[in-house]
PDB file of C-alpha atoms in Angstrom:
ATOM      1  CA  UNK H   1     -30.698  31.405  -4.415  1.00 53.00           C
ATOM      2  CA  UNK H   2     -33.858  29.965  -6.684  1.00 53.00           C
ATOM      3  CA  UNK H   3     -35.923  27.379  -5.791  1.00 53.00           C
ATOM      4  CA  UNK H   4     -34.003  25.177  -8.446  1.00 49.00           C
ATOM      5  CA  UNK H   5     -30.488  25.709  -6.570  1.00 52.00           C
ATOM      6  CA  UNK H   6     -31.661  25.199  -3.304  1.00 45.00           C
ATOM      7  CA  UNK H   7     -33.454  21.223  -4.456  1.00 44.00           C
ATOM      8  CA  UNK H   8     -29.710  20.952  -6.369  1.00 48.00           C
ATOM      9  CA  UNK H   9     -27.824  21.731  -3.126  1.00 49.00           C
ATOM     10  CA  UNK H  10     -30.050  19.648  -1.099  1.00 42.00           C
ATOM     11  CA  UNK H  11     -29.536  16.437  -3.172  1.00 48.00           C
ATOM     12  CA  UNK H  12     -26.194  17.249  -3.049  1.00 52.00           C
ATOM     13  CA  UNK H  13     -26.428  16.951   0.460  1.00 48.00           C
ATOM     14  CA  UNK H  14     -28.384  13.587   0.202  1.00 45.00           C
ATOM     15  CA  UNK H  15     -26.118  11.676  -1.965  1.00 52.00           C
ATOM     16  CA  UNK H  16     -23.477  12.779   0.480  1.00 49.00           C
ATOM     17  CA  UNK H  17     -25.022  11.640   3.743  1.00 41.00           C
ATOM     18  CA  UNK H  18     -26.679   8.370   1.672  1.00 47.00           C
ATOM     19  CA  UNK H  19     -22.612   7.938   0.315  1.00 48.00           C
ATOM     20  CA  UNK H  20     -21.080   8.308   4.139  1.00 41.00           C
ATOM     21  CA  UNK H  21     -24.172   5.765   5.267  1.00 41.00           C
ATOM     22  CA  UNK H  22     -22.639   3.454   2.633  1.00 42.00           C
ATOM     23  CA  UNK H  23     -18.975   4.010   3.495  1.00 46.00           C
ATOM     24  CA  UNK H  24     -19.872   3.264   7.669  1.00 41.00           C
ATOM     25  CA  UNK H  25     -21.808   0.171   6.696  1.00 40.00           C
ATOM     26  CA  UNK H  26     -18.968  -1.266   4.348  1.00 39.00           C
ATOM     27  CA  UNK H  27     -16.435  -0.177   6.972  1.00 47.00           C
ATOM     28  CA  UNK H  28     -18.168  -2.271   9.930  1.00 46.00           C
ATOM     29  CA  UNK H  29     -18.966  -5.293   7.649  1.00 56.00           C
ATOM     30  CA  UNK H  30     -14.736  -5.011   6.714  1.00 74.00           C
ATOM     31  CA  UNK H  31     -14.110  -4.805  10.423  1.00 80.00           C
ATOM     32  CA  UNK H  32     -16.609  -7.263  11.633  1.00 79.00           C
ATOM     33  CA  UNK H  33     -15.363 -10.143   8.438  1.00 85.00           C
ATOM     34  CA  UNK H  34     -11.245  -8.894  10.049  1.00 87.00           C
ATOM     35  CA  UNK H  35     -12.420  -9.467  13.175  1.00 88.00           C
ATOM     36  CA  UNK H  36     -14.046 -12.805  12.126  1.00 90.00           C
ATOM     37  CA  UNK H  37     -11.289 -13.888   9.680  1.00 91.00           C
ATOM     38  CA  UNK H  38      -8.660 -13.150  12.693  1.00 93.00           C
ATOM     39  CA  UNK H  39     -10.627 -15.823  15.331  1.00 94.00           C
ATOM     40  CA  UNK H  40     -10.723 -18.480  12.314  1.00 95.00           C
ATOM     41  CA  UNK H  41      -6.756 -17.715  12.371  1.00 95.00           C
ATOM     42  CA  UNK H  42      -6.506 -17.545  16.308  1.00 96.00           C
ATOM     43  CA  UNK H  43      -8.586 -21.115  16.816  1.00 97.00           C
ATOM     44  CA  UNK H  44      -6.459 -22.908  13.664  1.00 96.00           C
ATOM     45  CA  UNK H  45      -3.199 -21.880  15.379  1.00 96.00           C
ATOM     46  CA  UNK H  46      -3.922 -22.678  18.514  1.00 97.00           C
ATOM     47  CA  UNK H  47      -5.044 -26.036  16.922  1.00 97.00           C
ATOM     48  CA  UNK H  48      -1.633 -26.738  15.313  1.00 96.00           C
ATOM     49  CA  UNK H  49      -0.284 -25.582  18.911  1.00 96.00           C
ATOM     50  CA  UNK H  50      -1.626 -28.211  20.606  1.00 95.00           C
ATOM     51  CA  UNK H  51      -1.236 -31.307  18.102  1.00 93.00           C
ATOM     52  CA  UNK H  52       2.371 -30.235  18.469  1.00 94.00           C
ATOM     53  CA  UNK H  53       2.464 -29.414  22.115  1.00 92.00           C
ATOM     54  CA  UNK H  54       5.299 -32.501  23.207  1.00 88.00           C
ATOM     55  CA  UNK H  55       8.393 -31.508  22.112  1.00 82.00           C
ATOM     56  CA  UNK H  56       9.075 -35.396  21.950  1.00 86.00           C
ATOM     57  CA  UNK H  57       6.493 -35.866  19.661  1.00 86.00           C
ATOM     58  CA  UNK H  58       6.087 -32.653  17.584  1.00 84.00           C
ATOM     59  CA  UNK H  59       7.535 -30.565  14.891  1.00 89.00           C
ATOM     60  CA  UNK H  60       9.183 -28.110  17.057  1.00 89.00           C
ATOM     61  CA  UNK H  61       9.419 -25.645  13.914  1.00 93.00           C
ATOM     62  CA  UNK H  62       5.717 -25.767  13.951  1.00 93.00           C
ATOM     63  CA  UNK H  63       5.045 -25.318  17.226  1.00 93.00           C
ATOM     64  CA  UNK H  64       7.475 -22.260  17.364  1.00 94.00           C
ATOM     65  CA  UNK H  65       5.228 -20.940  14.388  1.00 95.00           C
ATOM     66  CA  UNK H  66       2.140 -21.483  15.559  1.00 96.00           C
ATOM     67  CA  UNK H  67       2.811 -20.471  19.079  1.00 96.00           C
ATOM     68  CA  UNK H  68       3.945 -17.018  17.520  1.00 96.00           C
ATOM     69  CA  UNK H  69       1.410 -16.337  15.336  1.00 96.00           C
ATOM     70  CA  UNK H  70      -1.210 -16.448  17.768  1.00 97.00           C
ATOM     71  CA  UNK H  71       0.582 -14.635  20.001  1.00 97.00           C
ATOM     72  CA  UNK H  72       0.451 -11.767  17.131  1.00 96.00           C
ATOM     73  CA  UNK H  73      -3.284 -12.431  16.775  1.00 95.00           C
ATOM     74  CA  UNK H  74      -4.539 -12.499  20.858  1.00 96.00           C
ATOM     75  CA  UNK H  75      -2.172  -8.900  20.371  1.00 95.00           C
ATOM     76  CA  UNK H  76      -4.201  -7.362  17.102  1.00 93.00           C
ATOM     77  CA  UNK H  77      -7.446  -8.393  18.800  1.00 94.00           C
ATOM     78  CA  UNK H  78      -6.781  -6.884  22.261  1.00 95.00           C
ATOM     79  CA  UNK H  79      -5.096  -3.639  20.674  1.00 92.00           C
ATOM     80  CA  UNK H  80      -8.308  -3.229  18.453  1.00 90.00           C
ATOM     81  CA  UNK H  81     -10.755  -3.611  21.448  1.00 92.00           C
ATOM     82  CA  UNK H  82     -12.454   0.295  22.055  1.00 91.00           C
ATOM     83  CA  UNK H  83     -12.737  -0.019  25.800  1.00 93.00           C
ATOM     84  CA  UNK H  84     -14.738   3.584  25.629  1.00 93.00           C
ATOM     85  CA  UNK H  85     -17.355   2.261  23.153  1.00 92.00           C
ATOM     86  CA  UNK H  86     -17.379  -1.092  24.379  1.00 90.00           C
ATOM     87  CA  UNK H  87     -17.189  -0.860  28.170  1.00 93.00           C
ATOM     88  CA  UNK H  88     -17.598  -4.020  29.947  1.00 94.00           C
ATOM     89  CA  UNK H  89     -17.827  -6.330  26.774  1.00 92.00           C
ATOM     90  CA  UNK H  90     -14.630  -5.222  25.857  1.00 93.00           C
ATOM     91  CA  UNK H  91     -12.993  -5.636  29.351  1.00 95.00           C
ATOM     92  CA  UNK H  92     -14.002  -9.351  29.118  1.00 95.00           C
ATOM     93  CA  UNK H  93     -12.593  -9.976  25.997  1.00 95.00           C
ATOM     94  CA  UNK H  94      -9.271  -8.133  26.773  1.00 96.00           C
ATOM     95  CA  UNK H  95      -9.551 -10.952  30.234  1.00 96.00           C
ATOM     96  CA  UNK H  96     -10.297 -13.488  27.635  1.00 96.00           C
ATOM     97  CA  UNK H  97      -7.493 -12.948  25.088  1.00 97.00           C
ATOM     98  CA  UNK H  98      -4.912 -12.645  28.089  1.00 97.00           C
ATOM     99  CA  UNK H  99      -6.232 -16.048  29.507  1.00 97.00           C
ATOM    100  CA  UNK H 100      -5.851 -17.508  26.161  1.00 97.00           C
ATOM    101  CA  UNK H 101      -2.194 -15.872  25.813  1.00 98.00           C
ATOM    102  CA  UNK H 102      -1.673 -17.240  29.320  1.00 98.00           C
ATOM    103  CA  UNK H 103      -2.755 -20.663  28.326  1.00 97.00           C
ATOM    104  CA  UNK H 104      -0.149 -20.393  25.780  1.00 97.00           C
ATOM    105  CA  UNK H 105       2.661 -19.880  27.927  1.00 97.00           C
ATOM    106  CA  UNK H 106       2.059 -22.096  30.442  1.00 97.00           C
ATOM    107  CA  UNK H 107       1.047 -25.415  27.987  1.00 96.00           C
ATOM    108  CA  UNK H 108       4.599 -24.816  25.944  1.00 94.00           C
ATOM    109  CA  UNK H 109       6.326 -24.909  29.459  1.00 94.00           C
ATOM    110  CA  UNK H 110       4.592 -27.628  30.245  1.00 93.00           C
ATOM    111  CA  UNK H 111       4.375 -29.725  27.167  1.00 92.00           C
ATOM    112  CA  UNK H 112       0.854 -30.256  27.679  1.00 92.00           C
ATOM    113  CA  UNK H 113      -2.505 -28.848  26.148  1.00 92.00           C
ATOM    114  CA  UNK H 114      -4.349 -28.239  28.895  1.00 94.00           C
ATOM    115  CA  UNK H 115      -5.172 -24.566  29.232  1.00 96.00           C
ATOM    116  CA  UNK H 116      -4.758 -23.956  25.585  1.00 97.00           C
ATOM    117  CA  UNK H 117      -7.950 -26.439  25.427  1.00 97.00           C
ATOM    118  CA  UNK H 118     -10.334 -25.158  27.441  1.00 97.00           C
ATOM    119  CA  UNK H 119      -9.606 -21.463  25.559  1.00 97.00           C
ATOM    120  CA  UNK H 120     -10.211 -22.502  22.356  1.00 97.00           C
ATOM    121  CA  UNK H 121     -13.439 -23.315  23.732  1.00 96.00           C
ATOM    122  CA  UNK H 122     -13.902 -20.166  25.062  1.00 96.00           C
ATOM    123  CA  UNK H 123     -12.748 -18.569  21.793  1.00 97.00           C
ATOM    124  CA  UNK H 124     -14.976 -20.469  19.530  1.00 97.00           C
ATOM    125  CA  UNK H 125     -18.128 -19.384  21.808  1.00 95.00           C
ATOM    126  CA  UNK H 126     -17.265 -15.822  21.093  1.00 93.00           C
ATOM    127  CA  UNK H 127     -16.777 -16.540  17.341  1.00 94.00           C
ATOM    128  CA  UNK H 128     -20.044 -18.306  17.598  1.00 93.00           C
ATOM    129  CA  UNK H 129     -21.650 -15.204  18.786  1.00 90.00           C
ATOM    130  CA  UNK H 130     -19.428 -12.997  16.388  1.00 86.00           C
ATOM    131  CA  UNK H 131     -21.024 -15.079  13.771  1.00 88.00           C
ATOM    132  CA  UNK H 132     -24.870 -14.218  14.945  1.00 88.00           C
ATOM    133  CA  UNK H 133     -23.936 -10.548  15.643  1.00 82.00           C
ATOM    134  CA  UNK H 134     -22.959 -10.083  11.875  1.00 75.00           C
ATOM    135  CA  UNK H 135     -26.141 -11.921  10.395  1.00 77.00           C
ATOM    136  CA  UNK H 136     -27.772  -9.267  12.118  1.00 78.00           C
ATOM    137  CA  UNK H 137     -26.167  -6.540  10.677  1.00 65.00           C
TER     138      UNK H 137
END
């Protein structure tokens, strides 16, 4: 092989490992904005939960809606937690999510936003820190 073929090959090689760099780094930013984009839907739900918490007062319909959705979005975030890569960060978030889905239960059997309260704060510390985690990426 001449000198020529051997600089070809190796650029080659360069554009593809520069390319896959590329790829990874748009692939975390997609999964960090998802990840981002699903607390900003997990907070406003829970929300909408809570102004709508008395059934005496509230739009039941709502409720039933919002109650379910983020029921579906404490599930996508725990099932996309990597408890190999992520260890004990990711074992406290899993706790986290299940408190919050907790909370949920037990304030719509209640009728009262209590628990549901005091996880949103929770959850908007960690989207807080989401937020600073992605400016540094």
């Amino acid at each position: 092989m001449s000198e020529l073929e051997n600089l070809m090959n190796y650029n080659k090689m360069l554009d593809a490992y520069s390319n896959s760099e590329k790829k990874a780094v748009i692939e975390a930013e997609d999964s960090h904005s998802m990840v981002l984009l699903l607390f900003d839907e997990l907070i406003k739900s829970m929300r909408m939960f809570c102004e709508n918490i008395n059934p005496k007062e509230a739009d039941l319909e709502i409720r039933a809606e919002k109650m379910s959705r983020s029921l579906t979005i404490i599930y996508a975030l725990q099932s996309s937690l990597d408890f190999e890569q992520g260890g004990e960060i990711a074992e406290n978030l899993f706790r986290l999510y299940e408190y919050a889905r907790e909370q949920i239960l037990i304030d719509h059997k209640s009728g009262e936003a209590v628990g549901v309260k005091v996880a949103i704060s929770s959850l908007e510390e960690i989207r807080e820190a989401w937020v600073e985690i992605r400016s540094i990426l």
